[in-house]
PDB file of C-alpha atoms in Angstrom:
ATOM      1  CA  VAL A   1      28.279 148.198 -30.618  1.00 49.00           C
ATOM      2  CA  SER A   2      30.267 150.709 -30.397  1.00 49.00           C
ATOM      3  CA  THR A   3      34.042 150.896 -28.472  1.00 49.00           C
ATOM      4  CA  GLN A   4      31.954 154.140 -26.538  1.00 53.00           C
ATOM      5  CA  SER A   5      28.935 152.016 -25.197  1.00 51.00           C
ATOM      6  CA  THR A   6      31.679 148.387 -25.182  1.00 50.00           C
ATOM      7  CA  GLY A   7      33.810 150.605 -22.615  1.00 55.00           C
ATOM      8  CA  TYR A   8      30.859 152.281 -20.330  1.00 50.00           C
ATOM      9  CA  ILE A   9      29.746 147.808 -20.485  1.00 52.00           C
ATOM     10  CA  THR A  10      33.104 146.968 -19.248  1.00 51.00           C
ATOM     11  CA  ASN A  11      33.702 149.748 -16.939  1.00 57.00           C
ATOM     12  CA  ASN A  12      30.587 149.389 -15.055  1.00 54.00           C
ATOM     13  CA  LEU A  13      31.303 144.836 -15.490  1.00 48.00           C
ATOM     14  CA  ARG A  14      34.165 145.860 -13.124  1.00 56.00           C
ATOM     15  CA  MET A  15      32.179 148.160 -10.673  1.00 53.00           C
ATOM     16  CA  PHE A  16      29.756 145.517  -9.778  1.00 49.00           C
ATOM     17  CA  ALA A  17      32.839 143.010  -9.600  1.00 50.00           C
ATOM     18  CA  THR A  18      34.753 144.790  -7.391  1.00 47.00           C
ATOM     19  CA  ARG A  19      31.809 145.774  -4.882  1.00 50.00           C
ATOM     20  CA  GLY A  20      30.787 141.782  -5.587  1.00 51.00           C
ATOM     21  CA  LEU A  21      34.136 140.987  -3.462  1.00 47.00           C
ATOM     22  CA  VAL A  22      34.632 144.082  -0.839  1.00 46.00           C
ATOM     23  CA  THR A  23      30.143 142.122  -0.076  1.00 48.00           C
ATOM     24  CA  SER A  24      31.959 139.089  -0.049  1.00 51.00           C
ATOM     25  CA  ALA A  25      34.928 139.855   2.127  1.00 49.00           C
ATOM     26  CA  MET A  26      32.980 141.874   4.172  1.00 52.00           C
ATOM     27  CA  ASN A  27      30.389 138.384   4.295  1.00 61.00           C
ATOM     28  CA  CYS A  28      33.237 136.001   5.544  1.00 81.00           C
ATOM     29  CA  ALA A  29      33.162 137.741   8.772  1.00 88.00           C
ATOM     30  CA  ARG A  30      32.221 135.218  11.969  1.00 92.00           C
ATOM     31  CA  SER A  31      30.427 137.146  14.474  1.00 94.00           C
ATOM     32  CA  VAL A  32      32.253 137.747  18.148  1.00 97.00           C
ATOM     33  CA  SER A  33      30.124 137.553  20.631  1.00 97.00           C
ATOM     34  CA  HIS A  34      32.465 136.600  24.250  1.00 98.00           C
ATOM     35  CA  VAL A  35      36.276 138.103  23.716  1.00 98.00           C
ATOM     36  CA  THR A  36      38.995 137.357  26.357  1.00 98.00           C
ATOM     37  CA  ILE A  37      41.862 139.788  27.681  1.00 98.00           C
ATOM     38  CA  ILE A  38      44.593 139.253  28.690  1.00 98.00           C
ATOM     39  CA  GLY A  39      46.518 141.569  31.069  1.00 98.00           C
ATOM     40  CA  GLY A  40      44.425 143.870  33.715  1.00 97.00           C
ATOM     41  CA  GLY A  41      46.733 147.181  33.302  1.00 94.00           C
ATOM     42  CA  LEU A  42      45.286 150.111  31.172  1.00 93.00           C
ATOM     43  CA  MET A  43      45.168 149.099  27.504  1.00 96.00           C
ATOM     44  CA  GLY A  44      43.257 145.846  29.256  1.00 97.00           C
ATOM     45  CA  SER A  45      40.831 147.184  31.846  1.00 97.00           C
ATOM     46  CA  GLY A  46      39.690 150.024  29.139  1.00 97.00           C
ATOM     47  CA  ILE A  47      39.427 147.386  26.315  1.00 98.00           C
ATOM     48  CA  THR A  48      37.336 144.945  28.491  1.00 98.00           C
ATOM     49  CA  GLN A  49      34.722 148.686  28.167  1.00 98.00           C
ATOM     50  CA  VAL A  50      34.527 149.407  25.478  1.00 98.00           C
ATOM     51  CA  ALA A  51      33.643 145.982  24.063  1.00 98.00           C
ATOM     52  CA  ALA A  52      31.573 145.393  27.295  1.00 98.00           C
ATOM     53  CA  GLN A  53      29.225 148.640  26.391  1.00 97.00           C
ATOM     54  CA  THR A  54      28.918 147.324  23.153  1.00 97.00           C
ATOM     55  CA  GLY A  55      26.956 144.040  23.618  1.00 96.00           C
ATOM     56  CA  HIS A  56      29.900 141.997  23.878  1.00 98.00           C
ATOM     57  CA  LYS A  57      30.711 139.275  26.491  1.00 98.00           C
ATOM     58  CA  VAL A  58      33.658 140.087  28.115  1.00 98.00           C
ATOM     59  CA  THR A  59      35.714 138.419  30.614  1.00 98.00           C
ATOM     60  CA  LEU A  60      39.362 139.134  31.791  1.00 98.00           C
ATOM     61  CA  VAL A  61      41.900 137.378  32.556  1.00 98.00           C
ATOM     62  CA  ASP A  62      44.525 138.461  35.604  1.00 98.00           C
ATOM     63  CA  LEU A  63      47.503 136.064  37.401  1.00 96.00           C
ATOM     64  CA  ASP A  64      47.230 138.675  40.033  1.00 97.00           C
ATOM     65  CA  GLN A  65      43.960 138.850  41.440  1.00 97.00           C
ATOM     66  CA  ASN A  66      44.552 142.413  42.611  1.00 97.00           C
ATOM     67  CA  ILE A  67      44.605 143.748  39.578  1.00 97.00           C
ATOM     68  CA  LEU A  68      42.166 142.834  38.421  1.00 98.00           C
ATOM     69  CA  ASP A  69      39.846 143.999  41.379  1.00 97.00           C
ATOM     70  CA  GLN A  70      42.400 147.729  40.536  1.00 97.00           C
ATOM     71  CA  SER A  71      40.746 146.818  36.314  1.00 97.00           C
ATOM     72  CA  THR A  72      37.557 146.852  37.793  1.00 97.00           C
ATOM     73  CA  THR A  73      37.228 149.474  39.869  1.00 97.00           C
ATOM     74  CA  ARG A  74      39.269 151.457  37.093  1.00 96.00           C
ATOM     75  CA  ILE A  75      35.996 150.638  34.611  1.00 97.00           C
ATOM     76  CA  SER A  76      33.445 151.057  37.194  1.00 97.00           C
ATOM     77  CA  LYS A  77      34.727 154.725  37.863  1.00 96.00           C
ATOM     78  CA  SER A  78      34.834 155.097  33.292  1.00 96.00           C
ATOM     79  CA  LEU A  79      31.869 153.864  33.806  1.00 96.00           C
ATOM     80  CA  ALA A  80      30.584 156.758  35.434  1.00 95.00           C
ATOM     81  CA  ARG A  81      31.674 159.932  33.867  1.00 94.00           C
ATOM     82  CA  VAL A  82      30.674 158.187  30.322  1.00 94.00           C
ATOM     83  CA  ALA A  83      26.787 157.517  31.907  1.00 94.00           C
ATOM     84  CA  LYS A  84      26.173 161.059  32.842  1.00 92.00           C
ATOM     85  CA  LYS A  85      27.807 162.222  29.951  1.00 93.00           C
ATOM     86  CA  LYS A  86      24.915 160.325  27.867  1.00 92.00           C
ATOM     87  CA  PHE A  87      22.819 160.248  30.607  1.00 93.00           C
ATOM     88  CA  GLY A  88      22.847 163.127  31.836  1.00 92.00           C
ATOM     89  CA  ASP A  89      19.573 163.849  34.489  1.00 90.00           C
ATOM     90  CA  ASP A  90      18.159 160.811  33.430  1.00 94.00           C
ATOM     91  CA  ALA A  91      19.326 158.066  36.504  1.00 93.00           C
ATOM     92  CA  ASP A  92      17.231 154.779  35.225  1.00 94.00           C
ATOM     93  CA  GLY A  93      18.962 155.030  32.090  1.00 94.00           C
ATOM     94  CA  ALA A  94      23.280 155.470  33.781  1.00 95.00           C
ATOM     95  CA  LYS A  95      21.906 152.689  36.455  1.00 95.00           C
ATOM     96  CA  ALA A  96      20.762 150.729  33.233  1.00 95.00           C
ATOM     97  CA  PHE A  97      23.665 151.435  31.494  1.00 96.00           C
ATOM     98  CA  MET A  98      26.460 150.910  33.949  1.00 96.00           C
ATOM     99  CA  GLU A  99      24.226 147.589  35.771  1.00 96.00           C
ATOM    100  CA  ASN A 100      24.343 146.360  31.956  1.00 96.00           C
ATOM    101  CA  THR A 101      27.681 147.285  31.625  1.00 97.00           C
ATOM    102  CA  MET A 102      29.817 145.895  34.221  1.00 97.00           C
ATOM    103  CA  GLY A 103      26.996 142.702  34.423  1.00 97.00           C
ATOM    104  CA  ALA A 104      29.336 141.920  30.715  1.00 98.00           C
ATOM    105  CA  ILE A 105      32.122 141.137  32.264  1.00 98.00           C
ATOM    106  CA  SER A 106      33.995 138.547  34.880  1.00 98.00           C
ATOM    107  CA  THR A 107      36.828 138.226  35.805  1.00 98.00           C
ATOM    108  CA  ALA A 108      39.296 134.895  35.833  1.00 98.00           C
ATOM    109  CA  THR A 109      43.210 134.208  36.800  1.00 97.00           C
ATOM    110  CA  ASP A 110      43.160 131.829  34.573  1.00 97.00           C
ATOM    111  CA  ALA A 111      43.079 132.090  30.761  1.00 96.00           C
ATOM    112  CA  CYS A 112      43.409 127.892  30.274  1.00 96.00           C
ATOM    113  CA  SER A 113      39.651 127.666  31.227  1.00 94.00           C
ATOM    114  CA  VAL A 114      38.561 130.395  29.530  1.00 95.00           C
ATOM    115  CA  VAL A 115      39.921 130.120  26.304  1.00 96.00           C
ATOM    116  CA  LYS A 116      38.084 127.069  25.713  1.00 93.00           C
ATOM    117  CA  ASP A 117      34.590 129.458  25.623  1.00 94.00           C
ATOM    118  CA  THR A 118      35.654 132.529  23.933  1.00 97.00           C
ATOM    119  CA  ASP A 119      35.617 133.600  20.571  1.00 98.00           C
ATOM    120  CA  LEU A 120      38.909 135.948  20.149  1.00 98.00           C
ATOM    121  CA  VAL A 121      41.928 136.443  23.019  1.00 98.00           C
ATOM    122  CA  ILE A 122      43.575 139.790  23.075  1.00 98.00           C
ATOM    123  CA  GLU A 123      46.360 140.058  24.378  1.00 98.00           C
ATOM    124  CA  ALA A 124      47.264 142.833  25.942  1.00 97.00           C
ATOM    125  CA  ILE A 125      50.015 141.838  28.698  1.00 97.00           C
ATOM    126  CA  VAL A 126      54.222 142.874  28.697  1.00 93.00           C
ATOM    127  CA  GLU A 127      55.780 143.758  25.777  1.00 92.00           C
ATOM    128  CA  ASN A 128      58.387 140.982  26.124  1.00 93.00           C
ATOM    129  CA  ILE A 129      58.039 138.258  22.942  1.00 95.00           C
ATOM    130  CA  ALA A 130      59.247 135.832  25.273  1.00 96.00           C
ATOM    131  CA  VAL A 131      56.405 136.321  27.807  1.00 97.00           C
ATOM    132  CA  LYS A 132      54.152 136.699  24.837  1.00 98.00           C
ATOM    133  CA  HIS A 133      54.950 133.472  23.449  1.00 98.00           C
ATOM    134  CA  ARG A 134      54.644 131.571  26.957  1.00 98.00           C
ATOM    135  CA  LEU A 135      51.279 132.999  26.500  1.00 98.00           C
ATOM    136  CA  PHE A 136      49.957 131.861  22.987  1.00 98.00           C
ATOM    137  CA  LYS A 137      51.492 128.314  23.216  1.00 98.00           C
ATOM    138  CA  GLU A 138      49.745 127.385  26.275  1.00 98.00           C
ATOM    139  CA  LEU A 139      46.721 129.128  25.268  1.00 98.00           C
ATOM    140  CA  ASP A 140      46.384 127.359  21.348  1.00 98.00           C
ATOM    141  CA  SER A 141      47.554 123.859  23.475  1.00 97.00           C
ATOM    142  CA  VAL A 142      44.101 123.867  24.746  1.00 98.00           C
ATOM    143  CA  ALA A 143      41.516 126.778  22.556  1.00 98.00           C
ATOM    144  CA  PRO A 144      39.226 125.794  19.898  1.00 97.00           C
ATOM    145  CA  GLN A 145      40.360 125.786  16.924  1.00 96.00           C
ATOM    146  CA  ASN A 146      38.209 128.389  15.985  1.00 96.00           C
ATOM    147  CA  VAL A 147      38.899 131.660  18.846  1.00 98.00           C
ATOM    148  CA  ILE A 148      40.712 133.406  16.858  1.00 98.00           C
ATOM    149  CA  PHE A 149      44.613 134.557  18.405  1.00 98.00           C
ATOM    150  CA  THR A 150      45.513 139.347  18.350  1.00 98.00           C
ATOM    151  CA  SER A 151      48.208 140.689  19.894  1.00 98.00           C
ATOM    152  CA  ASN A 152      47.613 144.912  21.437  1.00 98.00           C
ATOM    153  CA  THR A 153      51.391 144.912  20.931  1.00 96.00           C
ATOM    154  CA  SER A 154      52.401 148.720  19.335  1.00 93.00           C
ATOM    155  CA  SER A 155      56.092 147.496  18.942  1.00 89.00           C
ATOM    156  CA  LEU A 156      57.244 144.030  17.832  1.00 95.00           C
ATOM    157  CA  SER A 157      55.317 142.025  15.549  1.00 96.00           C
ATOM    158  CA  ILE A 158      52.830 139.604  15.225  1.00 98.00           C
ATOM    159  CA  ALA A 159      54.243 137.358  13.332  1.00 98.00           C
ATOM    160  CA  GLU A 160      56.992 136.865  15.105  1.00 97.00           C
ATOM    161  CA  ILE A 161      54.230 136.016  18.690  1.00 98.00           C
ATOM    162  CA  ALA A 162      51.355 133.916  16.366  1.00 98.00           C
ATOM    163  CA  GLU A 163      54.685 131.768  15.094  1.00 98.00           C
ATOM    164  CA  VAL A 164      54.555 129.363  18.512  1.00 98.00           C
ATOM    165  CA  THR A 165      50.569 128.832  17.206  1.00 98.00           C
ATOM    166  CA  SER A 166      49.077 126.730  14.642  1.00 98.00           C
ATOM    167  CA  ARG A 167      46.776 128.804  13.328  1.00 98.00           C
ATOM    168  CA  LYS A 168      49.138 131.628  11.973  1.00 98.00           C
ATOM    169  CA  ASP A 169      46.315 132.371  10.217  1.00 98.00           C
ATOM    170  CA  ARG A 170      43.852 132.801  13.033  1.00 98.00           C
ATOM    171  CA  PHE A 171      46.090 135.219  13.822  1.00 98.00           C
ATOM    172  CA  GLY A 172      46.554 139.449  14.241  1.00 98.00           C
ATOM    173  CA  GLY A 173      46.841 142.737  15.447  1.00 98.00           C
ATOM    174  CA  LEU A 174      44.337 145.042  17.404  1.00 98.00           C
ATOM    175  CA  HIS A 175      46.188 147.719  18.704  1.00 98.00           C
ATOM    176  CA  PHE A 176      44.801 150.222  20.824  1.00 98.00           C
ATOM    177  CA  PHE A 177      44.987 153.277  21.929  1.00 95.00           C
ATOM    178  CA  ASN A 178      46.018 154.831  25.357  1.00 90.00           C
ATOM    179  CA  PRO A 179      42.632 156.119  26.773  1.00 93.00           C
ATOM    180  CA  VAL A 180      40.303 153.238  25.056  1.00 96.00           C
ATOM    181  CA  PRO A 181      37.232 154.388  25.665  1.00 96.00           C
ATOM    182  CA  VAL A 182      38.549 157.870  24.478  1.00 95.00           C
ATOM    183  CA  MET A 183      41.019 157.215  21.272  1.00 97.00           C
ATOM    184  CA  LYS A 184      38.762 156.864  18.233  1.00 97.00           C
ATOM    185  CA  LEU A 185      41.558 154.685  16.734  1.00 98.00           C
ATOM    186  CA  LEU A 186      41.782 150.990  16.144  1.00 98.00           C
ATOM    187  CA  GLU A 187      45.240 149.519  14.387  1.00 98.00           C
ATOM    188  CA  VAL A 188      43.996 146.065  12.479  1.00 98.00           C
ATOM    189  CA  VAL A 189      47.154 144.234  11.375  1.00 98.00           C
ATOM    190  CA  LYS A 190      47.767 141.579   8.631  1.00 98.00           C
ATOM    191  CA  THR A 191      50.435 139.054   8.662  1.00 98.00           C
ATOM    192  CA  SER A 192      51.642 137.437   5.669  1.00 97.00           C
ATOM    193  CA  ASP A 193      49.830 134.520   6.729  1.00 98.00           C
ATOM    194  CA  THR A 194      46.567 136.134   8.247  1.00 98.00           C
ATOM    195  CA  SER A 195      43.594 134.544   6.332  1.00 97.00           C
ATOM    196  CA  ALA A 196      40.871 136.713   5.236  1.00 97.00           C
ATOM    197  CA  GLU A 197      38.127 135.909   6.870  1.00 97.00           C
ATOM    198  CA  THR A 198      40.076 136.469  10.046  1.00 98.00           C
ATOM    199  CA  LEU A 199      41.489 139.511   8.917  1.00 98.00           C
ATOM    200  CA  SER A 200      37.422 140.386   8.058  1.00 98.00           C
ATOM    201  CA  THR A 201      36.258 139.726  11.071  1.00 98.00           C
ATOM    202  CA  LEU A 202      38.422 141.387  12.623  1.00 98.00           C
ATOM    203  CA  THR A 203      38.187 145.178  10.989  1.00 98.00           C
ATOM    204  CA  SER A 204      34.441 143.995  11.557  1.00 98.00           C
ATOM    205  CA  PHE A 205      34.400 143.765  15.433  1.00 98.00           C
ATOM    206  CA  GLY A 206      36.258 146.970  15.394  1.00 98.00           C
ATOM    207  CA  LYS A 207      33.231 148.899  14.264  1.00 98.00           C
ATOM    208  CA  LYS A 208      31.250 147.112  16.318  1.00 98.00           C
ATOM    209  CA  LEU A 209      33.761 148.881  19.341  1.00 98.00           C
ATOM    210  CA  GLY A 210      32.394 151.818  16.988  1.00 97.00           C
ATOM    211  CA  LYS A 211      36.657 152.696  16.641  1.00 98.00           C
ATOM    212  CA  VAL A 212      37.368 154.038  13.348  1.00 98.00           C
ATOM    213  CA  THR A 213      39.347 150.990  12.200  1.00 98.00           C
ATOM    214  CA  VAL A 214      42.342 150.903   9.781  1.00 98.00           C
ATOM    215  CA  GLU A 215      43.961 148.452   8.398  1.00 98.00           C
ATOM    216  CA  CYS A 216      48.020 147.832   7.781  1.00 97.00           C
ATOM    217  CA  SER A 217      50.419 145.323   7.351  1.00 97.00           C
ATOM    218  CA  ASP A 218      53.479 144.046  10.186  1.00 97.00           C
ATOM    219  CA  THR A 219      56.153 146.219   9.719  1.00 94.00           C
ATOM    220  CA  PRO A 220      57.165 147.423  13.209  1.00 92.00           C
ATOM    221  CA  GLY A 221      55.026 149.952  14.583  1.00 94.00           C
ATOM    222  CA  PHE A 222      52.334 149.667  12.358  1.00 97.00           C
ATOM    223  CA  ILE A 223      50.594 153.148  10.605  1.00 97.00           C
ATOM    224  CA  VAL A 224      51.006 155.445  13.459  1.00 96.00           C
ATOM    225  CA  ASN A 225      54.543 154.563  16.224  1.00 95.00           C
ATOM    226  CA  ARG A 226      56.370 154.039  12.743  1.00 95.00           C
ATOM    227  CA  LEU A 227      55.929 157.333  11.955  1.00 96.00           C
ATOM    228  CA  LEU A 228      55.310 159.518  15.540  1.00 96.00           C
ATOM    229  CA  VAL A 229      58.649 157.420  16.936  1.00 96.00           C
ATOM    230  CA  PRO A 230      60.741 158.070  14.941  1.00 97.00           C
ATOM    231  CA  ASN A 231      59.921 161.330  14.188  1.00 97.00           C
ATOM    232  CA  LEU A 232      59.919 162.028  18.738  1.00 98.00           C
ATOM    233  CA  ALA A 233      63.481 160.479  18.084  1.00 98.00           C
ATOM    234  CA  GLU A 234      64.675 163.331  16.165  1.00 98.00           C
ATOM    235  CA  ALA A 235      63.286 166.407  17.893  1.00 98.00           C
ATOM    236  CA  ILE A 236      65.291 164.672  20.722  1.00 98.00           C
ATOM    237  CA  LYS A 237      68.378 164.587  18.885  1.00 97.00           C
ATOM    238  CA  MET A 238      67.317 168.384  17.045  1.00 98.00           C
ATOM    239  CA  LEU A 239      67.686 169.336  21.012  1.00 98.00           C
ATOM    240  CA  GLU A 240      71.059 167.695  21.589  1.00 97.00           C
ATOM    241  CA  ARG A 241      72.356 169.199  17.998  1.00 97.00           C
ATOM    242  CA  GLY A 242      71.393 171.950  19.708  1.00 98.00           C
ATOM    243  CA  VAL A 243      70.030 173.768  17.625  1.00 98.00           C
ATOM    244  CA  ALA A 244      66.605 175.306  19.407  1.00 98.00           C
ATOM    245  CA  SER A 245      65.580 175.186  22.437  1.00 98.00           C
ATOM    246  CA  ALA A 246      62.884 171.883  24.234  1.00 98.00           C
ATOM    247  CA  GLN A 247      60.455 174.920  23.967  1.00 98.00           C
ATOM    248  CA  ASP A 248      60.486 176.159  21.056  1.00 98.00           C
ATOM    249  CA  ILE A 249      60.999 172.906  18.837  1.00 98.00           C
ATOM    250  CA  ASP A 250      57.733 172.478  20.582  1.00 98.00           C
ATOM    251  CA  THR A 251      56.528 175.725  20.402  1.00 98.00           C
ATOM    252  CA  ALA A 252      57.464 175.386  16.004  1.00 98.00           C
ATOM    253  CA  MET A 253      55.333 172.305  15.936  1.00 98.00           C
ATOM    254  CA  LYS A 254      51.854 173.398  17.541  1.00 98.00           C
ATOM    255  CA  LEU A 255      51.848 176.648  15.629  1.00 98.00           C
ATOM    256  CA  GLY A 256      52.553 175.459  12.525  1.00 98.00           C
ATOM    257  CA  ALA A 257      52.515 172.129  11.586  1.00 97.00           C
ATOM    258  CA  GLY A 258      49.360 171.884  14.197  1.00 97.00           C
ATOM    259  CA  HIS A 259      50.132 169.887  15.964  1.00 96.00           C
ATOM    260  CA  PRO A 260      47.710 169.843  18.890  1.00 96.00           C
ATOM    261  CA  MET A 261      50.676 169.300  21.580  1.00 96.00           C
ATOM    262  CA  GLY A 262      55.363 169.323  20.176  1.00 98.00           C
ATOM    263  CA  PRO A 263      56.942 166.386  20.123  1.00 98.00           C
ATOM    264  CA  LEU A 264      58.953 166.370  23.188  1.00 98.00           C
ATOM    265  CA  GLN A 265      55.880 167.319  24.757  1.00 98.00           C
ATOM    266  CA  LEU A 266      54.294 164.415  23.510  1.00 97.00           C
ATOM    267  CA  ALA A 267      56.963 161.573  24.879  1.00 97.00           C
ATOM    268  CA  ASP A 268      56.858 162.798  28.349  1.00 97.00           C
ATOM    269  CA  TYR A 269      52.962 162.305  27.266  1.00 93.00           C
ATOM    270  CA  VAL A 270      54.194 159.110  26.179  1.00 91.00           C
ATOM    271  CA  GLY A 271      56.481 158.003  28.314  1.00 95.00           C
ATOM    272  CA  LEU A 272      60.313 158.423  28.189  1.00 97.00           C
ATOM    273  CA  ASP A 273      60.675 154.591  29.293  1.00 96.00           C
ATOM    274  CA  THR A 274      57.891 153.648  26.539  1.00 93.00           C
ATOM    275  CA  CYS A 275      59.785 155.520  23.824  1.00 96.00           C
ATOM    276  CA  CYS A 276      63.090 153.485  24.549  1.00 96.00           C
ATOM    277  CA  PHE A 277      62.113 150.800  24.574  1.00 94.00           C
ATOM    278  CA  ILE A 278      60.382 150.694  21.386  1.00 94.00           C
ATOM    279  CA  LEU A 279      63.240 152.980  19.539  1.00 96.00           C
ATOM    280  CA  GLU A 280      65.591 149.958  21.261  1.00 95.00           C
ATOM    281  CA  GLY A 281      63.822 146.865  20.040  1.00 93.00           C
ATOM    282  CA  TRP A 282      64.088 148.000  16.528  1.00 95.00           C
ATOM    283  CA  SER A 283      67.924 148.934  16.386  1.00 94.00           C
ATOM    284  CA  GLN A 284      68.779 145.826  17.707  1.00 93.00           C
ATOM    285  CA  LYS A 285      66.604 144.698  15.128  1.00 92.00           C
ATOM    286  CA  TYR A 286      67.252 146.807  12.112  1.00 94.00           C
ATOM    287  CA  PRO A 287      70.870 148.206  13.227  1.00 95.00           C
ATOM    288  CA  ASP A 288      71.015 150.245   9.980  1.00 95.00           C
ATOM    289  CA  VAL A 289      68.072 151.900  10.073  1.00 94.00           C
ATOM    290  CA  GLU A 290      69.560 155.208  11.331  1.00 94.00           C
ATOM    291  CA  LEU A 291      65.932 156.772  11.894  1.00 93.00           C
ATOM    292  CA  PHE A 292      65.958 154.143  14.962  1.00 95.00           C
ATOM    293  CA  LYS A 293      69.034 155.208  16.592  1.00 96.00           C
ATOM    294  CA  THR A 294      67.823 155.927  19.924  1.00 97.00           C
ATOM    295  CA  PRO A 295      69.219 159.588  21.407  1.00 98.00           C
ATOM    296  CA  GLU A 296      71.785 159.096  23.492  1.00 97.00           C
ATOM    297  CA  THR A 297      69.760 162.200  26.085  1.00 98.00           C
ATOM    298  CA  LEU A 298      66.809 159.954  25.962  1.00 98.00           C
ATOM    299  CA  LYS A 299      68.976 157.266  27.277  1.00 98.00           C
ATOM    300  CA  LYS A 300      70.097 159.112  30.192  1.00 98.00           C
ATOM    301  CA  LEU A 301      66.318 160.721  31.711  1.00 98.00           C
ATOM    302  CA  VAL A 302      65.591 156.764  31.454  1.00 98.00           C
ATOM    303  CA  ALA A 303      68.511 155.862  33.918  1.00 98.00           C
ATOM    304  CA  GLU A 304      67.683 158.055  35.681  1.00 98.00           C
ATOM    305  CA  GLY A 305      64.012 157.754  36.737  1.00 98.00           C
ATOM    306  CA  LYS A 306      63.170 160.520  34.229  1.00 98.00           C
ATOM    307  CA  LEU A 307      60.591 159.226  32.241  1.00 97.00           C
ATOM    308  CA  GLY A 308      58.073 162.161  31.676  1.00 97.00           C
ATOM    309  CA  ASN A 309      54.690 163.276  32.973  1.00 96.00           C
ATOM    310  CA  LYS A 310      54.667 159.779  34.814  1.00 94.00           C
ATOM    311  CA  THR A 311      57.471 160.630  37.104  1.00 96.00           C
ATOM    312  CA  GLY A 312      56.768 164.052  36.602  1.00 97.00           C
ATOM    313  CA  GLU A 313      60.028 165.473  35.298  1.00 98.00           C
ATOM    314  CA  GLY A 314      61.310 164.420  31.385  1.00 98.00           C
ATOM    315  CA  PHE A 315      61.648 167.208  28.729  1.00 98.00           C
ATOM    316  CA  TYR A 316      59.651 169.808  31.326  1.00 98.00           C
ATOM    317  CA  LYS A 317      59.332 169.342  34.560  1.00 96.00           C
ATOM    318  CA  HIS A 318      54.921 168.510  35.141  1.00 92.00           C
TER     319      HIS A 318
END
């Protein structure tokens, strides 16, 4: 056999082996039919909506029944907009869509009773590691061993959240973006303990939601926030140094880099308190990383209650 033929055969064997590994990884994904989402805020209700829309049975959990009532109302209004866009003048189709989706959603105030009969838990509560630890430690004691746990955290370590459980191999991150029904991206986060089956299951679930999934290791901010938040902070520091005005910084990045929003406009949109919280958390954990230092202007605006769009004033008046 010639050297050329040997190389051809070897390359093809490698190609088929790679395909086999990919197929094997995808085949190990477990089916997810019942999802439990904990936290009835904007993120929790958004995740609930997209999961129900895509044929999943969903239970939304919050300690406060009033929040659950507000969430279901929010979901119903959002679905009405989706139905109008999707079905147009087809009133019967829109009605069936609304009824089927809302019918797949139930609510509860006791998470422990719900997780006994679920496939996947998605936590979307306050960004506080102690609160998350209390929740997952309690859930771990009652949930069947096959249940996969995930967090929607945007800034905390998935491994640190998982450390209080006995299912570190069945624990990962599912980082959705707000507003969940609109934003296509889903970051699927793996720790060093996350099993191939868990990762495959979470990725497959994300695709069934209609999301574009990207896999990422457990690093501060994952992909998007790790790149984005320091960028926003640097824009604020540039403003502090008097390099340019807020408007000129934003204009430069919109027209020079093709960004739909400038960094200071985006900071206002995200919420200056959110930006500050993420940076403070990172700088406490990684004090030697200059990129994670919180700008003094950001601290000052947050202390004054000027949080951006949500309060009507931040770097801009809204």
